[in-house]
């Protein structure tokens, strides 16, 4: 099992509070962020069980979803739905994105 999977779950737990705050002002954005966060976990888990090209595709999808989560947080801040996001949660999100980038990058 990839160690990053545990970080993904911590990221999602931290985002739960953020999603609740966003939902008070924009239910659609909160729903989209929750779906994207779930997609990170599900595609990461699926990638762990795949081989070769399929593995990379799942990690690529997880990466896209992680970036979507970050965009949802950025939009929520810009719209003033939330003021700050817990630093640990942001660190987890950054760590997930960085790890997934390394997993999908073609090897030289």
Short mmCIF file of N, CA, C and O in Angstrom, two decimals:
data_model
loop_
_atom_site.label_atom_id
_atom_site.label_comp_id
_atom_site.label_asym_id
_atom_site.label_seq_id
_atom_site.Cartn_x
_atom_site.Cartn_y
_atom_site.Cartn_z
N UNK A 1 0.84 -1.18 0.00
CA UNK A 1 0.00 0.00 0.00
C UNK A 1 0.89 1.25 0.00
O UNK A 1 1.89 1.29 0.71
N UNK A 2 0.52 2.22 -0.78
CA UNK A 2 1.25 3.49 -0.81
C UNK A 2 1.07 4.23 0.51
O UNK A 2 -0.05 4.31 1.03
N UNK A 3 2.15 4.79 1.01
CA UNK A 3 2.05 5.58 2.24
C UNK A 3 1.21 6.83 2.03
O UNK A 3 0.61 7.34 2.97
N UNK A 4 1.16 7.32 0.79
CA UNK A 4 0.41 8.55 0.52
C UNK A 4 -1.09 8.36 0.77
O UNK A 4 -1.80 9.33 1.05
N UNK A 5 -1.57 7.13 0.71
CA UNK A 5 -3.00 6.89 0.91
C UNK A 5 -3.45 7.38 2.29
O UNK A 5 -4.51 8.00 2.42
N UNK A 6 -2.64 7.15 3.32
CA UNK A 6 -2.98 7.64 4.65
C UNK A 6 -3.02 9.16 4.70
O UNK A 6 -3.86 9.76 5.38
N UNK A 7 -2.13 9.81 3.95
CA UNK A 7 -2.12 11.27 3.89
C UNK A 7 -3.37 11.76 3.18
O UNK A 7 -3.96 12.78 3.57
N UNK A 8 -3.80 11.05 2.15
CA UNK A 8 -5.04 11.41 1.44
C UNK A 8 -6.21 11.39 2.42
O UNK A 8 -7.03 12.33 2.44
N UNK A 9 -6.29 10.37 3.25
CA UNK A 9 -7.39 10.28 4.21
C UNK A 9 -7.32 11.40 5.25
O UNK A 9 -8.36 11.96 5.63
N UNK A 10 -6.12 11.77 5.68
CA UNK A 10 -5.97 12.89 6.61
C UNK A 10 -6.39 14.19 5.94
O UNK A 10 -7.03 15.05 6.56
N UNK A 11 -6.04 14.35 4.66
CA UNK A 11 -6.44 15.53 3.90
C UNK A 11 -7.95 15.64 3.85
O UNK A 11 -8.52 16.70 4.11
N UNK A 12 -8.61 14.52 3.56
CA UNK A 12 -10.07 14.52 3.46
C UNK A 12 -10.70 14.85 4.81
O UNK A 12 -11.66 15.64 4.88
N UNK A 13 -10.16 14.30 5.88
CA UNK A 13 -10.69 14.60 7.22
C UNK A 13 -10.57 16.09 7.52
O UNK A 13 -11.51 16.70 8.05
N UNK A 14 -9.45 16.69 7.17
CA UNK A 14 -9.27 18.11 7.39
C UNK A 14 -10.18 18.97 6.52
O UNK A 14 -10.64 20.04 6.94
N UNK A 15 -10.48 18.47 5.33
CA UNK A 15 -11.36 19.23 4.43
C UNK A 15 -12.83 19.15 4.81
O UNK A 15 -13.64 19.94 4.32
N UNK A 16 -13.18 18.21 5.67
CA UNK A 16 -14.59 18.06 6.07
C UNK A 16 -15.12 19.36 6.68
O UNK A 16 -16.23 19.81 6.35
N UNK A 17 -14.35 19.97 7.54
CA UNK A 17 -14.76 21.23 8.16
C UNK A 17 -14.87 22.34 7.13
O UNK A 17 -15.80 23.14 7.16
N UNK A 18 -13.91 22.38 6.22
CA UNK A 18 -13.92 23.38 5.15
C UNK A 18 -15.18 23.21 4.31
O UNK A 18 -15.87 24.19 3.98
N UNK A 19 -15.51 21.98 3.95
CA UNK A 19 -16.70 21.71 3.14
C UNK A 19 -17.96 22.17 3.86
O UNK A 19 -18.88 22.72 3.23
N UNK A 20 -18.02 21.96 5.16
CA UNK A 20 -19.19 22.40 5.94
C UNK A 20 -19.32 23.92 5.90
O UNK A 20 -20.42 24.46 5.76
N UNK A 21 -18.20 24.63 6.00
CA UNK A 21 -18.23 26.10 5.94
C UNK A 21 -18.66 26.57 4.56
O UNK A 21 -19.47 27.50 4.44
N UNK A 22 -18.14 25.94 3.53
CA UNK A 22 -18.49 26.32 2.16
C UNK A 22 -19.97 26.05 1.91
O UNK A 22 -20.66 26.86 1.29
N UNK A 23 -20.46 24.92 2.40
CA UNK A 23 -21.84 24.51 2.14
C UNK A 23 -22.85 25.53 2.63
O UNK A 23 -23.92 25.71 2.03
N UNK A 24 -22.54 26.23 3.69
CA UNK A 24 -23.45 27.27 4.22
C UNK A 24 -23.69 28.38 3.20
O UNK A 24 -24.74 29.02 3.21
N UNK A 25 -22.73 28.60 2.31
CA UNK A 25 -22.83 29.67 1.33
C UNK A 25 -23.01 29.19 -0.10
O UNK A 25 -23.57 29.90 -0.94
N UNK A 26 -22.47 27.97 -0.41
CA UNK A 26 -22.49 27.47 -1.78
C UNK A 26 -22.48 25.94 -1.76
O UNK A 26 -21.42 25.32 -1.78
N UNK A 27 -23.67 25.37 -1.72
CA UNK A 27 -23.79 23.91 -1.63
C UNK A 27 -23.17 23.21 -2.83
O UNK A 27 -22.58 22.13 -2.68
N UNK A 28 -23.27 23.80 -4.01
CA UNK A 28 -22.70 23.17 -5.21
C UNK A 28 -21.18 23.08 -5.13
O UNK A 28 -20.60 22.04 -5.47
N UNK A 29 -20.54 24.14 -4.70
CA UNK A 29 -19.08 24.12 -4.58
C UNK A 29 -18.64 23.10 -3.52
O UNK A 29 -17.68 22.35 -3.74
N UNK A 30 -19.35 23.04 -2.42
CA UNK A 30 -19.02 22.06 -1.37
C UNK A 30 -19.18 20.64 -1.89
O UNK A 30 -18.32 19.78 -1.65
N UNK A 31 -20.24 20.39 -2.63
CA UNK A 31 -20.47 19.06 -3.21
C UNK A 31 -19.36 18.70 -4.19
O UNK A 31 -18.85 17.57 -4.19
N UNK A 32 -18.98 19.66 -5.02
CA UNK A 32 -17.92 19.41 -6.00
C UNK A 32 -16.60 19.11 -5.29
O UNK A 32 -15.85 18.22 -5.70
N UNK A 33 -16.29 19.85 -4.23
CA UNK A 33 -15.06 19.61 -3.50
C UNK A 33 -15.07 18.23 -2.85
O UNK A 33 -14.07 17.52 -2.89
N UNK A 34 -16.20 17.84 -2.28
CA UNK A 34 -16.30 16.51 -1.66
C UNK A 34 -16.12 15.40 -2.70
O UNK A 34 -15.43 14.41 -2.45
N UNK A 35 -16.74 15.56 -3.87
CA UNK A 35 -16.59 14.56 -4.93
C UNK A 35 -15.14 14.46 -5.39
O UNK A 35 -14.61 13.37 -5.58
N UNK A 36 -14.50 15.61 -5.56
CA UNK A 36 -13.10 15.61 -6.00
C UNK A 36 -12.20 14.97 -4.94
O UNK A 36 -11.31 14.19 -5.27
N UNK A 37 -12.45 15.28 -3.68
CA UNK A 37 -11.64 14.69 -2.60
C UNK A 37 -11.83 13.18 -2.55
O UNK A 37 -10.86 12.43 -2.40
N UNK A 38 -13.07 12.73 -2.70
CA UNK A 38 -13.33 11.28 -2.72
C UNK A 38 -12.63 10.65 -3.92
O UNK A 38 -12.08 9.55 -3.82
N UNK A 39 -12.62 11.34 -5.06
CA UNK A 39 -11.96 10.83 -6.25
C UNK A 39 -10.47 10.64 -6.03
O UNK A 39 -9.88 9.68 -6.55
N UNK A 40 -9.85 11.53 -5.26
CA UNK A 40 -8.42 11.38 -4.98
C UNK A 40 -8.19 10.04 -4.27
O UNK A 40 -7.33 9.25 -4.67
N UNK A 41 -8.97 9.79 -3.23
CA UNK A 41 -8.81 8.54 -2.47
C UNK A 41 -9.14 7.32 -3.31
O UNK A 41 -8.37 6.34 -3.33
N UNK A 42 -10.24 7.37 -4.01
CA UNK A 42 -10.68 6.20 -4.77
C UNK A 42 -9.73 5.86 -5.91
O UNK A 42 -9.40 4.69 -6.13
N UNK A 43 -9.28 6.88 -6.63
CA UNK A 43 -8.36 6.61 -7.75
C UNK A 43 -6.97 6.23 -7.27
O UNK A 43 -6.29 5.42 -7.90
N UNK A 44 -6.55 6.77 -6.14
CA UNK A 44 -5.27 6.35 -5.57
C UNK A 44 -5.35 4.88 -5.17
O UNK A 44 -4.45 4.09 -5.49
N UNK A 45 -6.41 4.50 -4.51
CA UNK A 45 -6.59 3.10 -4.10
C UNK A 45 -6.67 2.19 -5.31
O UNK A 45 -6.07 1.11 -5.34
N UNK A 46 -7.41 2.62 -6.32
CA UNK A 46 -7.53 1.81 -7.53
C UNK A 46 -6.18 1.66 -8.23
O UNK A 46 -5.81 0.58 -8.69
N UNK A 47 -5.41 2.74 -8.27
CA UNK A 47 -4.09 2.69 -8.88
C UNK A 47 -3.16 1.72 -8.18
O UNK A 47 -2.35 1.05 -8.82
N UNK A 48 -3.29 1.62 -6.87
CA UNK A 48 -2.44 0.70 -6.12
C UNK A 48 -2.68 -0.75 -6.53
O UNK A 48 -1.80 -1.58 -6.41
N UNK A 49 -3.87 -1.03 -7.05
CA UNK A 49 -4.19 -2.39 -7.44
C UNK A 49 -4.03 -2.66 -8.93
O UNK A 49 -4.29 -3.77 -9.38
N UNK A 50 -3.63 -1.66 -9.68
CA UNK A 50 -3.45 -1.81 -11.13
C UNK A 50 -1.99 -2.00 -11.49
O UNK A 50 -1.10 -1.87 -10.65
N UNK A 51 -1.77 -2.24 -12.76
CA UNK A 51 -0.39 -2.40 -13.24
C UNK A 51 -0.13 -1.46 -14.40
O UNK A 51 -1.05 -1.01 -15.08
N UNK A 52 1.13 -1.17 -14.60
CA UNK A 52 1.65 -0.42 -15.74
C UNK A 52 0.82 0.81 -16.09
O UNK A 52 0.65 1.70 -15.26
N UNK A 53 0.31 0.88 -17.32
CA UNK A 53 -0.40 2.05 -17.83
C UNK A 53 -1.66 2.38 -17.07
O UNK A 53 -2.00 3.54 -16.87
N UNK A 54 -2.38 1.36 -16.64
CA UNK A 54 -3.62 1.60 -15.89
C UNK A 54 -3.31 2.26 -14.54
O UNK A 54 -4.06 3.12 -14.09
N UNK A 55 -2.23 1.84 -13.92
CA UNK A 55 -1.81 2.43 -12.65
C UNK A 55 -1.56 3.93 -12.84
O UNK A 55 -2.06 4.76 -12.09
N UNK A 56 -0.79 4.26 -13.88
CA UNK A 56 -0.47 5.66 -14.15
C UNK A 56 -1.74 6.46 -14.46
O UNK A 56 -1.88 7.61 -14.01
N UNK A 57 -2.68 5.89 -15.19
CA UNK A 57 -3.94 6.59 -15.50
C UNK A 57 -4.71 6.91 -14.22
O UNK A 57 -5.27 7.99 -14.08
N UNK A 58 -4.80 5.95 -13.31
CA UNK A 58 -5.53 6.18 -12.06
C UNK A 58 -4.85 7.28 -11.25
O UNK A 58 -5.53 8.14 -10.68
N UNK A 59 -3.51 7.25 -11.17
CA UNK A 59 -2.80 8.29 -10.43
C UNK A 59 -2.95 9.65 -11.12
O UNK A 59 -3.04 10.68 -10.45
N UNK A 60 -3.01 9.66 -12.43
CA UNK A 60 -3.22 10.92 -13.16
C UNK A 60 -4.60 11.49 -12.84
O UNK A 60 -4.74 12.70 -12.62
N UNK A 61 -5.60 10.63 -12.79
CA UNK A 61 -6.95 11.08 -12.43
C UNK A 61 -6.97 11.60 -11.00
O UNK A 61 -7.58 12.64 -10.71
N UNK A 62 -6.30 10.88 -10.09
CA UNK A 62 -6.23 11.33 -8.69
C UNK A 62 -5.55 12.69 -8.60
O UNK A 62 -6.00 13.56 -7.84
N UNK A 63 -4.50 12.89 -9.39
CA UNK A 63 -3.80 14.18 -9.41
C UNK A 63 -4.72 15.29 -9.89
O UNK A 63 -4.77 16.37 -9.29
N UNK A 64 -5.44 15.04 -10.96
CA UNK A 64 -6.39 16.05 -11.45
C UNK A 64 -7.43 16.39 -10.40
O UNK A 64 -7.78 17.56 -10.20
N UNK A 65 -7.91 15.40 -9.70
CA UNK A 65 -8.91 15.63 -8.65
C UNK A 65 -8.31 16.40 -7.48
O UNK A 65 -8.96 17.27 -6.90
N UNK A 66 -7.06 16.09 -7.12
CA UNK A 66 -6.40 16.82 -6.03
C UNK A 66 -6.24 18.29 -6.39
O UNK A 66 -6.45 19.18 -5.56
N UNK A 67 -5.89 18.54 -7.65
CA UNK A 67 -5.78 19.94 -8.09
C UNK A 67 -7.15 20.62 -8.10
O UNK A 67 -7.26 21.82 -7.83
N UNK A 68 -8.20 19.85 -8.40
CA UNK A 68 -9.55 20.41 -8.34
C UNK A 68 -9.92 20.77 -6.91
O UNK A 68 -10.54 21.80 -6.66
N UNK A 69 -9.55 19.93 -5.96
CA UNK A 69 -9.79 20.24 -4.55
C UNK A 69 -9.10 21.55 -4.18
O UNK A 69 -9.71 22.42 -3.55
N UNK A 70 -7.84 21.70 -4.60
CA UNK A 70 -7.11 22.93 -4.31
C UNK A 70 -7.82 24.13 -4.93
O UNK A 70 -7.93 25.19 -4.30
N UNK A 71 -8.32 23.98 -6.15
CA UNK A 71 -9.05 25.07 -6.80
C UNK A 71 -10.32 25.40 -6.05
O UNK A 71 -10.68 26.59 -5.91
N UNK A 72 -11.02 24.40 -5.55
CA UNK A 72 -12.24 24.64 -4.76
C UNK A 72 -11.90 25.46 -3.51
O UNK A 72 -12.63 26.39 -3.16
N UNK A 73 -10.81 25.12 -2.85
CA UNK A 73 -10.38 25.87 -1.66
C UNK A 73 -10.03 27.31 -2.07
O UNK A 73 -10.45 28.26 -1.39
N UNK A 74 -9.32 27.47 -3.17
CA UNK A 74 -8.96 28.81 -3.64
C UNK A 74 -10.20 29.64 -3.97
O UNK A 74 -10.27 30.83 -3.61
N UNK A 75 -11.16 29.04 -4.64
CA UNK A 75 -12.41 29.74 -4.98
C UNK A 75 -13.16 30.12 -3.70
O UNK A 75 -13.67 31.25 -3.58
N UNK A 76 -13.23 29.20 -2.76
CA UNK A 76 -13.94 29.48 -1.51
C UNK A 76 -13.29 30.65 -0.76
O UNK A 76 -13.99 31.49 -0.19
N UNK A 77 -11.97 30.71 -0.79
CA UNK A 77 -11.28 31.85 -0.16
C UNK A 77 -11.58 33.14 -0.92
O UNK A 77 -11.86 34.17 -0.32
N UNK A 78 -11.50 33.08 -2.25
CA UNK A 78 -11.73 34.26 -3.07
C UNK A 78 -13.15 34.80 -2.90
O UNK A 78 -13.37 36.01 -2.91
N UNK A 79 -14.09 33.88 -2.74
CA UNK A 79 -15.49 34.27 -2.55
C UNK A 79 -15.81 34.60 -1.09
O UNK A 79 -16.94 34.93 -0.76
N UNK A 80 -14.81 34.48 -0.23
CA UNK A 80 -14.94 34.74 1.21
C UNK A 80 -15.90 33.80 1.92
O UNK A 80 -16.54 34.17 2.89
N UNK A 81 -16.02 32.57 1.40
CA UNK A 81 -16.80 31.54 2.09
C UNK A 81 -16.02 31.02 3.28
O UNK A 81 -16.59 30.60 4.28
N UNK A 82 -14.69 31.01 3.16
CA UNK A 82 -13.79 30.63 4.24
C UNK A 82 -12.67 31.66 4.27
O UNK A 82 -12.34 32.25 3.24
N UNK A 83 -12.12 31.87 5.44
CA UNK A 83 -11.02 32.83 5.53
C UNK A 83 -9.68 32.12 5.48
O UNK A 83 -8.81 32.47 4.71
N UNK A 84 -9.53 31.11 6.30
CA UNK A 84 -8.28 30.35 6.34
C UNK A 84 -8.60 28.87 6.38
O UNK A 84 -9.65 28.46 6.85
N UNK A 85 -7.67 28.09 5.88
CA UNK A 85 -7.77 26.64 5.95
C UNK A 85 -6.61 26.17 6.81
O UNK A 85 -5.49 26.68 6.69
N UNK A 86 -6.90 25.22 7.70
CA UNK A 86 -5.90 24.68 8.60
C UNK A 86 -4.61 24.37 7.85
O UNK A 86 -4.63 23.72 6.80
N UNK A 87 -3.49 24.83 8.38
CA UNK A 87 -2.19 24.65 7.71
C UNK A 87 -1.86 23.18 7.49
O UNK A 87 -1.29 22.82 6.46
N UNK A 88 -2.22 22.33 8.44
CA UNK A 88 -1.93 20.90 8.29
C UNK A 88 -2.70 20.32 7.10
O UNK A 88 -2.16 19.49 6.35
N UNK A 89 -3.93 20.76 6.92
CA UNK A 89 -4.73 20.28 5.79
C UNK A 89 -4.12 20.72 4.46
O UNK A 89 -4.03 19.93 3.52
N UNK A 90 -3.69 21.97 4.39
CA UNK A 90 -3.03 22.47 3.18
C UNK A 90 -1.73 21.71 2.94
O UNK A 90 -1.43 21.33 1.80
N UNK A 91 -0.98 21.44 4.00
CA UNK A 91 0.26 20.66 3.86
C UNK A 91 -0.04 19.26 3.33
O UNK A 91 0.69 18.76 2.46
N UNK A 92 -1.10 18.63 3.85
CA UNK A 92 -1.47 17.30 3.36
C UNK A 92 -1.82 17.36 1.88
O UNK A 92 -1.40 16.51 1.09
N UNK A 93 -2.59 18.37 1.48
CA UNK A 93 -2.98 18.52 0.08
C UNK A 93 -1.76 18.73 -0.80
O UNK A 93 -1.61 18.09 -1.85
N UNK A 94 -0.84 19.59 -0.37
CA UNK A 94 0.39 19.82 -1.13
C UNK A 94 1.22 18.54 -1.25
O UNK A 94 1.77 18.24 -2.32
N UNK A 95 1.29 17.78 -0.16
CA UNK A 95 2.05 16.53 -0.15
C UNK A 95 1.44 15.52 -1.12
O UNK A 95 2.16 14.87 -1.89
N UNK A 96 0.12 15.41 -1.12
CA UNK A 96 -0.58 14.50 -2.02
C UNK A 96 -0.30 14.88 -3.47
O UNK A 96 0.05 14.03 -4.30
N UNK A 97 -0.43 16.15 -3.79
CA UNK A 97 -0.21 16.61 -5.16
C UNK A 97 1.24 16.33 -5.58
O UNK A 97 1.48 15.78 -6.66
N UNK A 98 2.20 16.65 -4.73
CA UNK A 98 3.61 16.44 -5.07
C UNK A 98 3.91 14.95 -5.30
O UNK A 98 4.62 14.59 -6.24
N UNK A 99 3.35 14.11 -4.46
CA UNK A 99 3.59 12.67 -4.60
C UNK A 99 2.96 12.14 -5.88
O UNK A 99 3.59 11.36 -6.62
N UNK A 100 1.74 12.57 -6.18
CA UNK A 100 1.07 12.10 -7.39
C UNK A 100 1.80 12.59 -8.64
O UNK A 100 1.88 11.87 -9.63
N UNK A 101 2.34 13.80 -8.60
CA UNK A 101 3.13 14.30 -9.73
C UNK A 101 4.30 13.37 -9.98
O UNK A 101 4.58 12.99 -11.13
N UNK A 102 4.99 12.97 -8.92
CA UNK A 102 6.12 12.05 -9.08
C UNK A 102 5.68 10.69 -9.62
O UNK A 102 6.40 10.06 -10.40
N UNK A 103 4.50 10.23 -9.22
CA UNK A 103 4.03 8.93 -9.67
C UNK A 103 3.61 8.91 -11.15
O UNK A 103 3.69 7.88 -11.79
N UNK A 104 3.17 10.05 -11.67
CA UNK A 104 2.70 10.07 -13.06
C UNK A 104 3.77 10.58 -14.03
O UNK A 104 3.62 10.39 -15.24
N UNK A 105 4.83 11.17 -13.52
CA UNK A 105 5.89 11.70 -14.38
C UNK A 105 6.57 10.53 -15.09
O UNK A 105 6.97 9.56 -14.45
N UNK A 106 6.72 10.63 -16.39
CA UNK A 106 7.45 9.57 -17.10
C UNK A 106 8.88 9.48 -16.61
O UNK A 106 9.52 10.49 -16.37
N UNK A 107 9.35 8.28 -16.47
CA UNK A 107 10.72 8.07 -15.97
C UNK A 107 11.70 8.15 -17.12
O UNK A 107 11.46 7.63 -18.20
N UNK A 108 12.83 8.78 -16.86
CA UNK A 108 13.87 8.93 -17.91
C UNK A 108 14.73 7.70 -18.04
O UNK A 108 14.82 6.86 -17.25
#
